[in-house]
Amino acid sequence: MDRQKINNIDKPATRKRGNRLGFWFFEMFIRISGLYGAYGFLYIVSLYYIIFDKEAVYSAKPYIEKRFPQSGYFKKYLHIYRLFISQGRQLIDRFSVICSKKDVFDLKLNGYEKLKNIIQESEKGLILLTSHFGNWQIALTALNKLDKKVFLLMREEDNQAVRDFLNVGNEKGDINIISPEQEFGGVIEIVNALSKGHIVSIMGDRRYGSKASKVNFLGDYAYFPYSAFAIAASAKCPVVVLLAAKNSAHEYVVDVTNVLYPQCSRRKKDIELVPWLQQYADILEEFANRYPYQCFLFHDIWKDE
């Protein structure tokens, strides 16, 4: 059994963005002017971040430079500006769902029947592989009708305002949290959940200090963590890639059609799991090509840590 820590204990030192006044302001904006009014205000907010938040710009650059390699200096900043606006819209969407407590968006689910059959035919659970692509939080709400208990592997949000207003890290209904900051990085709890037939959601595109393998992504070698695949191979359960793309102001397309069945021995996991990691990277690359401003990595995954 793979007992390596999925994520390291040390949290990255990042600047906290968002405060209670800002969230309150956006809440009022949504209530008064609706989604479109709040979206419009993002053009000003994103311009502020482009000019004054060098850390945010710096973290966006690696992806933009790989996705738009021919862009010059000013064009590159224009791409980053559009990326900020896109991310802001999806945060507002999520905030809007929390505020209204009703179905604000039309969620089209691709692969639902396939996923339902996998769950019904297997006594084991499955790993739901999420990514910083699209709006995975909105996507999870589309899976409520599966009537399965879902465990999210995630560390506690540092920013109290984000935790309260965006409902980050709060257990609710069939949603449970497994912290990677406990002993063995939460692997024991993950395996227990899978053995009981539950769904475990793990973020698969950023390593947070865990071991990774090198695969091709957007024209260069990038480092993807393989822990989720190693656990799935050990537990003999599938990995379902979850993606949610924003198609229009009120519509998301949630995709769960990509199901992977990784296999490996106890040795050389970093090498043996590469084919499945590459499949995952190819799925993300296709998404990035189709929705270039819905990739919110904000991290240099092409750089070895």
mmCIF file with all atom_site columns, C-alpha atoms in Angstrom, residues 76-234:
data_model
loop_
_atom_site.group_PDB
_atom_site.id
_atom_site.type_symbol
_atom_site.label_atom_id
_atom_site.label_alt_id
_atom_site.label_comp_id
_atom_site.label_asym_id
_atom_site.label_entity_id
_atom_site.label_seq_id
_atom_site.pdbx_PDB_ins_code
_atom_site.Cartn_x
_atom_site.Cartn_y
_atom_site.Cartn_z
_atom_site.occupancy
_atom_site.B_iso_or_equiv
_atom_site.pdbx_formal_charge
_atom_site.auth_seq_id
_atom_site.auth_comp_id
_atom_site.auth_asym_id
_atom_site.auth_atom_id
_atom_site.pdbx_PDB_model_num
ATOM 1   C CA . LYS A 1 76  ? 0.966   37.896 -22.946 1.00 0.00 ? 76  LYS A CA 1
ATOM 2   C CA . TYR A 1 77  ? -0.441  40.341 -20.393 1.00 0.00 ? 77  TYR A CA 1
ATOM 3   C CA . LEU A 1 78  ? -3.700  40.486 -22.322 1.00 0.00 ? 78  LEU A CA 1
ATOM 4   C CA . HIS A 1 79  ? -3.996  36.696 -22.006 1.00 0.00 ? 79  HIS A CA 1
ATOM 5   C CA . ILE A 1 80  ? -3.316  36.908 -18.271 1.00 0.00 ? 80  ILE A CA 1
ATOM 6   C CA . TYR A 1 81  ? -5.935  39.656 -17.949 1.00 0.00 ? 81  TYR A CA 1
ATOM 7   C CA . ARG A 1 82  ? -8.522  37.446 -19.664 1.00 0.00 ? 82  ARG A CA 1
ATOM 8   C CA . LEU A 1 83  ? -7.495  34.525 -17.448 1.00 0.00 ? 83  LEU A CA 1
ATOM 9   C CA . PHE A 1 84  ? -8.082  36.638 -14.308 1.00 0.00 ? 84  PHE A CA 1
ATOM 10  C CA . ILE A 1 85  ? -11.508 37.708 -15.569 1.00 0.00 ? 85  ILE A CA 1
ATOM 11  C CA . SER A 1 86  ? -12.447 34.115 -16.359 1.00 0.00 ? 86  SER A CA 1
ATOM 12  C CA . GLN A 1 87  ? -11.386 32.927 -12.930 1.00 0.00 ? 87  GLN A CA 1
ATOM 13  C CA . GLY A 1 88  ? -13.297 35.780 -11.314 1.00 0.00 ? 88  GLY A CA 1
ATOM 14  C CA . ARG A 1 89  ? -16.459 34.786 -13.176 1.00 0.00 ? 89  ARG A CA 1
ATOM 15  C CA . GLN A 1 90  ? -16.217 31.224 -11.937 1.00 0.00 ? 90  GLN A CA 1
ATOM 16  C CA . LEU A 1 91  ? -15.639 32.366 -8.367  1.00 0.00 ? 91  LEU A CA 1
ATOM 17  C CA . ILE A 1 92  ? -18.705 34.609 -8.674  1.00 0.00 ? 92  ILE A CA 1
ATOM 18  C CA . ASP A 1 93  ? -20.679 31.642 -10.032 1.00 0.00 ? 93  ASP A CA 1
ATOM 19  C CA . ARG A 1 94  ? -19.761 29.602 -7.031  1.00 0.00 ? 94  ARG A CA 1
ATOM 20  C CA . PHE A 1 95  ? -20.532 32.493 -4.695  1.00 0.00 ? 95  PHE A CA 1
ATOM 21  C CA . SER A 1 96  ? -23.855 32.976 -6.455  1.00 0.00 ? 96  SER A CA 1
ATOM 22  C CA . VAL A 1 97  ? -24.827 29.341 -5.863  1.00 0.00 ? 97  VAL A CA 1
ATOM 23  C CA . ILE A 1 98  ? -23.992 29.670 -2.161  1.00 0.00 ? 98  ILE A CA 1
ATOM 24  C CA . CYS A 1 99  ? -25.896 32.967 -1.816  1.00 0.00 ? 99  CYS A CA 1
ATOM 25  C CA . SER A 1 100 ? -29.022 31.928 -3.698  1.00 0.00 ? 100 SER A CA 1
ATOM 26  C CA . LYS A 1 101 ? -29.103 28.338 -2.349  1.00 0.00 ? 101 LYS A CA 1
ATOM 27  C CA . LYS A 1 102 ? -30.843 27.228 -5.559  1.00 0.00 ? 102 LYS A CA 1
ATOM 28  C CA . ASP A 1 103 ? -29.963 25.971 -9.014  1.00 0.00 ? 103 ASP A CA 1
ATOM 29  C CA . VAL A 1 104 ? -28.539 29.026 -10.763 1.00 0.00 ? 104 VAL A CA 1
ATOM 30  C CA . PHE A 1 105 ? -26.799 27.151 -13.570 1.00 0.00 ? 105 PHE A CA 1
ATOM 31  C CA . ASP A 1 106 ? -27.773 24.571 -16.124 1.00 0.00 ? 106 ASP A CA 1
ATOM 32  C CA . LEU A 1 107 ? -25.360 21.660 -15.627 1.00 0.00 ? 107 LEU A CA 1
ATOM 33  C CA . LYS A 1 108 ? -25.026 19.281 -18.567 1.00 0.00 ? 108 LYS A CA 1
ATOM 34  C CA . LEU A 1 109 ? -23.466 16.033 -17.404 1.00 0.00 ? 109 LEU A CA 1
ATOM 35  C CA . ASN A 1 110 ? -21.539 13.955 -19.964 1.00 0.00 ? 110 ASN A CA 1
ATOM 36  C CA . GLY A 1 111 ? -20.841 10.383 -18.924 1.00 0.00 ? 111 GLY A CA 1
ATOM 37  C CA . TYR A 1 112 ? -23.335 10.160 -16.071 1.00 0.00 ? 112 TYR A CA 1
ATOM 38  C CA . GLU A 1 113 ? -24.749 6.757  -17.074 1.00 0.00 ? 113 GLU A CA 1
ATOM 39  C CA . LYS A 1 114 ? -21.239 5.351  -17.490 1.00 0.00 ? 114 LYS A CA 1
ATOM 40  C CA . LEU A 1 115 ? -20.266 6.603  -14.056 1.00 0.00 ? 115 LEU A CA 1
ATOM 41  C CA . LYS A 1 116 ? -23.472 5.257  -12.532 1.00 0.00 ? 116 LYS A CA 1
ATOM 42  C CA . ASN A 1 117 ? -22.801 1.798  -14.001 1.00 0.00 ? 117 ASN A CA 1
ATOM 43  C CA . ILE A 1 118 ? -19.241 1.770  -12.649 1.00 0.00 ? 118 ILE A CA 1
ATOM 44  C CA . ILE A 1 119 ? -20.503 2.547  -9.180  1.00 0.00 ? 119 ILE A CA 1
ATOM 45  C CA . GLN A 1 120 ? -23.274 -0.042 -9.335  1.00 0.00 ? 120 GLN A CA 1
ATOM 46  C CA . GLU A 1 121 ? -21.051 -2.826 -10.690 1.00 0.00 ? 121 GLU A CA 1
ATOM 47  C CA . SER A 1 122 ? -18.180 -2.388 -8.254  1.00 0.00 ? 122 SER A CA 1
ATOM 48  C CA . GLU A 1 123 ? -18.013 -2.895 -4.524  1.00 0.00 ? 123 GLU A CA 1
ATOM 49  C CA . LYS A 1 124 ? -15.029 -0.578 -4.415  1.00 0.00 ? 124 LYS A CA 1
ATOM 50  C CA . GLY A 1 125 ? -15.321 3.166  -4.586  1.00 0.00 ? 125 GLY A CA 1
ATOM 51  C CA . LEU A 1 126 ? -13.553 5.368  -7.085  1.00 0.00 ? 126 LEU A CA 1
ATOM 52  C CA . ILE A 1 127 ? -11.143 8.261  -7.185  1.00 0.00 ? 127 ILE A CA 1
ATOM 53  C CA . LEU A 1 128 ? -12.555 11.423 -8.702  1.00 0.00 ? 128 LEU A CA 1
ATOM 54  C CA . LEU A 1 129 ? -9.581  13.251 -10.145 1.00 0.00 ? 129 LEU A CA 1
ATOM 55  C CA . THR A 1 130 ? -10.172 16.997 -10.103 1.00 0.00 ? 130 THR A CA 1
ATOM 56  C CA . SER A 1 131 ? -7.947  19.703 -11.547 1.00 0.00 ? 131 SER A CA 1
ATOM 57  C CA . HIS A 1 132 ? -7.485  23.456 -11.579 1.00 0.00 ? 132 HIS A CA 1
ATOM 58  C CA . PHE A 1 133 ? -9.306  23.451 -14.892 1.00 0.00 ? 133 PHE A CA 1
ATOM 59  C CA . GLY A 1 134 ? -12.817 24.838 -15.034 1.00 0.00 ? 134 GLY A CA 1
ATOM 60  C CA . ASN A 1 135 ? -15.050 24.947 -11.983 1.00 0.00 ? 135 ASN A CA 1
ATOM 61  C CA . TRP A 1 136 ? -14.696 21.650 -10.139 1.00 0.00 ? 136 TRP A CA 1
ATOM 62  C CA . GLN A 1 137 ? -16.705 22.933 -7.162  1.00 0.00 ? 137 GLN A CA 1
ATOM 63  C CA . ILE A 1 138 ? -19.719 23.537 -9.383  1.00 0.00 ? 138 ILE A CA 1
ATOM 64  C CA . ALA A 1 139 ? -19.103 20.123 -10.967 1.00 0.00 ? 139 ALA A CA 1
ATOM 65  C CA . LEU A 1 140 ? -19.398 18.344 -7.644  1.00 0.00 ? 140 LEU A CA 1
ATOM 66  C CA . THR A 1 141 ? -22.932 19.658 -7.198  1.00 0.00 ? 141 THR A CA 1
ATOM 67  C CA . ALA A 1 142 ? -23.872 17.849 -10.415 1.00 0.00 ? 142 ALA A CA 1
ATOM 68  C CA . LEU A 1 143 ? -22.971 14.529 -8.806  1.00 0.00 ? 143 LEU A CA 1
ATOM 69  C CA . ASN A 1 144 ? -25.430 14.890 -5.942  1.00 0.00 ? 144 ASN A CA 1
ATOM 70  C CA . LYS A 1 145 ? -27.896 12.642 -7.703  1.00 0.00 ? 145 LYS A CA 1
ATOM 71  C CA . LEU A 1 146 ? -25.449 9.732  -7.460  1.00 0.00 ? 146 LEU A CA 1
ATOM 72  C CA . ASP A 1 147 ? -26.416 9.598  -3.802  1.00 0.00 ? 147 ASP A CA 1
ATOM 73  C CA . LYS A 1 148 ? -22.891 8.612  -2.762  1.00 0.00 ? 148 LYS A CA 1
ATOM 74  C CA . LYS A 1 149 ? -20.768 9.861  0.078   1.00 0.00 ? 149 LYS A CA 1
ATOM 75  C CA . VAL A 1 150 ? -17.900 11.992 -1.250  1.00 0.00 ? 150 VAL A CA 1
ATOM 76  C CA . PHE A 1 151 ? -14.599 12.610 0.536   1.00 0.00 ? 151 PHE A CA 1
ATOM 77  C CA . LEU A 1 152 ? -12.482 15.594 -0.502  1.00 0.00 ? 152 LEU A CA 1
ATOM 78  C CA . LEU A 1 153 ? -8.750  15.453 0.112   1.00 0.00 ? 153 LEU A CA 1
ATOM 79  C CA . MET A 1 154 ? -7.918  19.057 0.906   1.00 0.00 ? 154 MET A CA 1
ATOM 80  C CA . ARG A 1 155 ? -6.008  21.124 3.411   1.00 0.00 ? 155 ARG A CA 1
ATOM 81  C CA . GLU A 1 156 ? -7.659  23.827 5.451   1.00 0.00 ? 156 GLU A CA 1
ATOM 82  C CA . GLU A 1 157 ? -8.071  27.161 3.681   1.00 0.00 ? 157 GLU A CA 1
ATOM 83  C CA . ASP A 1 158 ? -5.810  29.765 5.303   1.00 0.00 ? 158 ASP A CA 1
ATOM 84  C CA . ASN A 1 159 ? -8.059  32.689 4.528   1.00 0.00 ? 159 ASN A CA 1
ATOM 85  C CA . GLN A 1 160 ? -10.994 32.798 6.983   1.00 0.00 ? 160 GLN A CA 1
ATOM 86  C CA . ALA A 1 161 ? -13.004 35.082 4.687   1.00 0.00 ? 161 ALA A CA 1
ATOM 87  C CA . VAL A 1 162 ? -12.629 32.649 1.777   1.00 0.00 ? 162 VAL A CA 1
ATOM 88  C CA . ARG A 1 163 ? -13.527 29.769 4.082   1.00 0.00 ? 163 ARG A CA 1
ATOM 89  C CA . ASP A 1 164 ? -16.713 31.468 5.244   1.00 0.00 ? 164 ASP A CA 1
ATOM 90  C CA . PHE A 1 165 ? -17.969 33.103 2.070   1.00 0.00 ? 165 PHE A CA 1
ATOM 91  C CA . LEU A 1 166 ? -16.987 30.447 -0.485  1.00 0.00 ? 166 LEU A CA 1
ATOM 92  C CA . ASN A 1 167 ? -17.773 27.564 1.851   1.00 0.00 ? 167 ASN A CA 1
ATOM 93  C CA . VAL A 1 168 ? -14.287 26.104 1.387   1.00 0.00 ? 168 VAL A CA 1
ATOM 94  C CA . GLY A 1 169 ? -13.399 23.101 3.505   1.00 0.00 ? 169 GLY A CA 1
ATOM 95  C CA . ASN A 1 170 ? -16.787 22.842 5.197   1.00 0.00 ? 170 ASN A CA 1
ATOM 96  C CA . GLU A 1 171 ? -18.344 19.417 5.562   1.00 0.00 ? 171 GLU A CA 1
ATOM 97  C CA . LYS A 1 172 ? -21.953 19.397 4.429   1.00 0.00 ? 172 LYS A CA 1
ATOM 98  C CA . GLY A 1 173 ? -24.438 16.614 3.662   1.00 0.00 ? 173 GLY A CA 1
ATOM 99  C CA . ASP A 1 174 ? -22.580 13.781 1.944   1.00 0.00 ? 174 ASP A CA 1
ATOM 100 C CA . ILE A 1 175 ? -19.409 15.863 1.560   1.00 0.00 ? 175 ILE A CA 1
ATOM 101 C CA . ASN A 1 176 ? -16.608 14.957 3.984   1.00 0.00 ? 176 ASN A CA 1
ATOM 102 C CA . ILE A 1 177 ? -13.072 16.278 4.280   1.00 0.00 ? 177 ILE A CA 1
ATOM 103 C CA . ILE A 1 178 ? -9.862  14.243 4.562   1.00 0.00 ? 178 ILE A CA 1
ATOM 104 C CA . SER A 1 179 ? -6.913  16.373 5.573   1.00 0.00 ? 179 SER A CA 1
ATOM 105 C CA . PRO A 1 180 ? -3.539  15.632 3.940   1.00 0.00 ? 180 PRO A CA 1
ATOM 106 C CA . GLU A 1 181 ? -1.898  17.189 6.980   1.00 0.00 ? 181 GLU A CA 1
ATOM 107 C CA . GLN A 1 182 ? -2.539  14.175 9.196   1.00 0.00 ? 182 GLN A CA 1
ATOM 108 C CA . GLU A 1 183 ? -0.338  11.102 9.588   1.00 0.00 ? 183 GLU A CA 1
ATOM 109 C CA . PHE A 1 184 ? 0.515   9.357  6.285   1.00 0.00 ? 184 PHE A CA 1
ATOM 110 C CA . GLY A 1 185 ? -1.056  12.256 4.423   1.00 0.00 ? 185 GLY A CA 1
ATOM 111 C CA . GLY A 1 186 ? -4.578  10.884 4.767   1.00 0.00 ? 186 GLY A CA 1
ATOM 112 C CA . VAL A 1 187 ? -3.810  7.728  2.753   1.00 0.00 ? 187 VAL A CA 1
ATOM 113 C CA . ILE A 1 188 ? -5.283  5.424  5.409   1.00 0.00 ? 188 ILE A CA 1
ATOM 114 C CA . GLU A 1 189 ? -8.549  7.382  5.444   1.00 0.00 ? 189 GLU A CA 1
ATOM 115 C CA . ILE A 1 190 ? -8.653  7.383  1.631   1.00 0.00 ? 190 ILE A CA 1
ATOM 116 C CA . VAL A 1 191 ? -8.194  3.618  1.407   1.00 0.00 ? 191 VAL A CA 1
ATOM 117 C CA . ASN A 1 192 ? -10.850 3.053  4.084   1.00 0.00 ? 192 ASN A CA 1
ATOM 118 C CA . ALA A 1 193 ? -13.308 5.244  2.185   1.00 0.00 ? 193 ALA A CA 1
ATOM 119 C CA . LEU A 1 194 ? -12.622 3.444  -1.099  1.00 0.00 ? 194 LEU A CA 1
ATOM 120 C CA . SER A 1 195 ? -13.031 0.017  0.523   1.00 0.00 ? 195 SER A CA 1
ATOM 121 C CA . LYS A 1 196 ? -16.509 1.090  1.668   1.00 0.00 ? 196 LYS A CA 1
ATOM 122 C CA . GLY A 1 197 ? -17.513 2.091  -1.844  1.00 0.00 ? 197 GLY A CA 1
ATOM 123 C CA . HIS A 1 198 ? -17.274 5.854  -1.348  1.00 0.00 ? 198 HIS A CA 1
ATOM 124 C CA . ILE A 1 199 ? -15.983 8.467  -3.793  1.00 0.00 ? 199 ILE A CA 1
ATOM 125 C CA . VAL A 1 200 ? -12.703 10.206 -2.957  1.00 0.00 ? 200 VAL A CA 1
ATOM 126 C CA . SER A 1 201 ? -11.890 13.442 -4.747  1.00 0.00 ? 201 SER A CA 1
ATOM 127 C CA . ILE A 1 202 ? -8.199  14.244 -5.187  1.00 0.00 ? 202 ILE A CA 1
ATOM 128 C CA . MET A 1 203 ? -6.628  17.187 -7.015  1.00 0.00 ? 203 MET A CA 1
ATOM 129 C CA . GLY A 1 204 ? -4.320  15.704 -9.644  1.00 0.00 ? 204 GLY A CA 1
ATOM 130 C CA . ASP A 1 205 ? -2.507  18.499 -11.429 1.00 0.00 ? 205 ASP A CA 1
ATOM 131 C CA . ARG A 1 206 ? -0.377  20.144 -8.740  1.00 0.00 ? 206 ARG A CA 1
ATOM 132 C CA . ARG A 1 207 ? 2.056   18.199 -6.626  1.00 0.00 ? 207 ARG A CA 1
ATOM 133 C CA . TYR A 1 208 ? 2.317   20.358 -3.464  1.00 0.00 ? 208 TYR A CA 1
ATOM 134 C CA . GLY A 1 209 ? 5.681   18.749 -2.743  1.00 0.00 ? 209 GLY A CA 1
ATOM 135 C CA . SER A 1 210 ? 4.645   15.134 -3.356  1.00 0.00 ? 210 SER A CA 1
ATOM 136 C CA . LYS A 1 211 ? 6.448   12.797 -5.740  1.00 0.00 ? 211 LYS A CA 1
ATOM 137 C CA . ALA A 1 212 ? 5.781   13.299 -9.418  1.00 0.00 ? 212 ALA A CA 1
ATOM 138 C CA . SER A 1 213 ? 6.544   11.907 -12.837 1.00 0.00 ? 213 SER A CA 1
ATOM 139 C CA . LYS A 1 214 ? 7.461   13.774 -15.964 1.00 0.00 ? 214 LYS A CA 1
ATOM 140 C CA . VAL A 1 215 ? 4.991   13.729 -18.870 1.00 0.00 ? 215 VAL A CA 1
ATOM 141 C CA . ASN A 1 216 ? 4.445   15.852 -21.933 1.00 0.00 ? 216 ASN A CA 1
ATOM 142 C CA . PHE A 1 217 ? 2.012   18.727 -21.511 1.00 0.00 ? 217 PHE A CA 1
ATOM 143 C CA . LEU A 1 218 ? 1.544   21.700 -23.830 1.00 0.00 ? 218 LEU A CA 1
ATOM 144 C CA . GLY A 1 219 ? 4.715   21.026 -25.759 1.00 0.00 ? 219 GLY A CA 1
ATOM 145 C CA . ASP A 1 220 ? 7.108   20.484 -22.882 1.00 0.00 ? 220 ASP A CA 1
ATOM 146 C CA . TYR A 1 221 ? 7.738   18.107 -20.000 1.00 0.00 ? 221 TYR A CA 1
ATOM 147 C CA . ALA A 1 222 ? 5.660   18.857 -16.905 1.00 0.00 ? 222 ALA A CA 1
ATOM 148 C CA . TYR A 1 223 ? 5.574   17.246 -13.470 1.00 0.00 ? 223 TYR A CA 1
ATOM 149 C CA . PHE A 1 224 ? 2.311   15.622 -12.359 1.00 0.00 ? 224 PHE A CA 1
ATOM 150 C CA . PRO A 1 225 ? 1.844   13.861 -8.993  1.00 0.00 ? 225 PRO A CA 1
ATOM 151 C CA . TYR A 1 226 ? 1.137   10.157 -9.304  1.00 0.00 ? 226 TYR A CA 1
ATOM 152 C CA . SER A 1 227 ? -0.177  9.463  -5.788  1.00 0.00 ? 227 SER A CA 1
ATOM 153 C CA . ALA A 1 228 ? -3.840  9.289  -6.818  1.00 0.00 ? 228 ALA A CA 1
ATOM 154 C CA . PHE A 1 229 ? -2.985  6.738  -9.513  1.00 0.00 ? 229 PHE A CA 1
ATOM 155 C CA . ALA A 1 230 ? -0.832  4.700  -7.123  1.00 0.00 ? 230 ALA A CA 1
ATOM 156 C CA . ILE A 1 231 ? -3.632  4.524  -4.575  1.00 0.00 ? 231 ILE A CA 1
ATOM 157 C CA . ALA A 1 232 ? -6.146  3.541  -7.261  1.00 0.00 ? 232 ALA A CA 1
ATOM 158 C CA . ALA A 1 233 ? -3.814  0.791  -8.500  1.00 0.00 ? 233 ALA A CA 1
ATOM 159 C CA . SER A 1 234 ? -3.353  -0.496 -4.980  1.00 0.00 ? 234 SER A CA 1
#
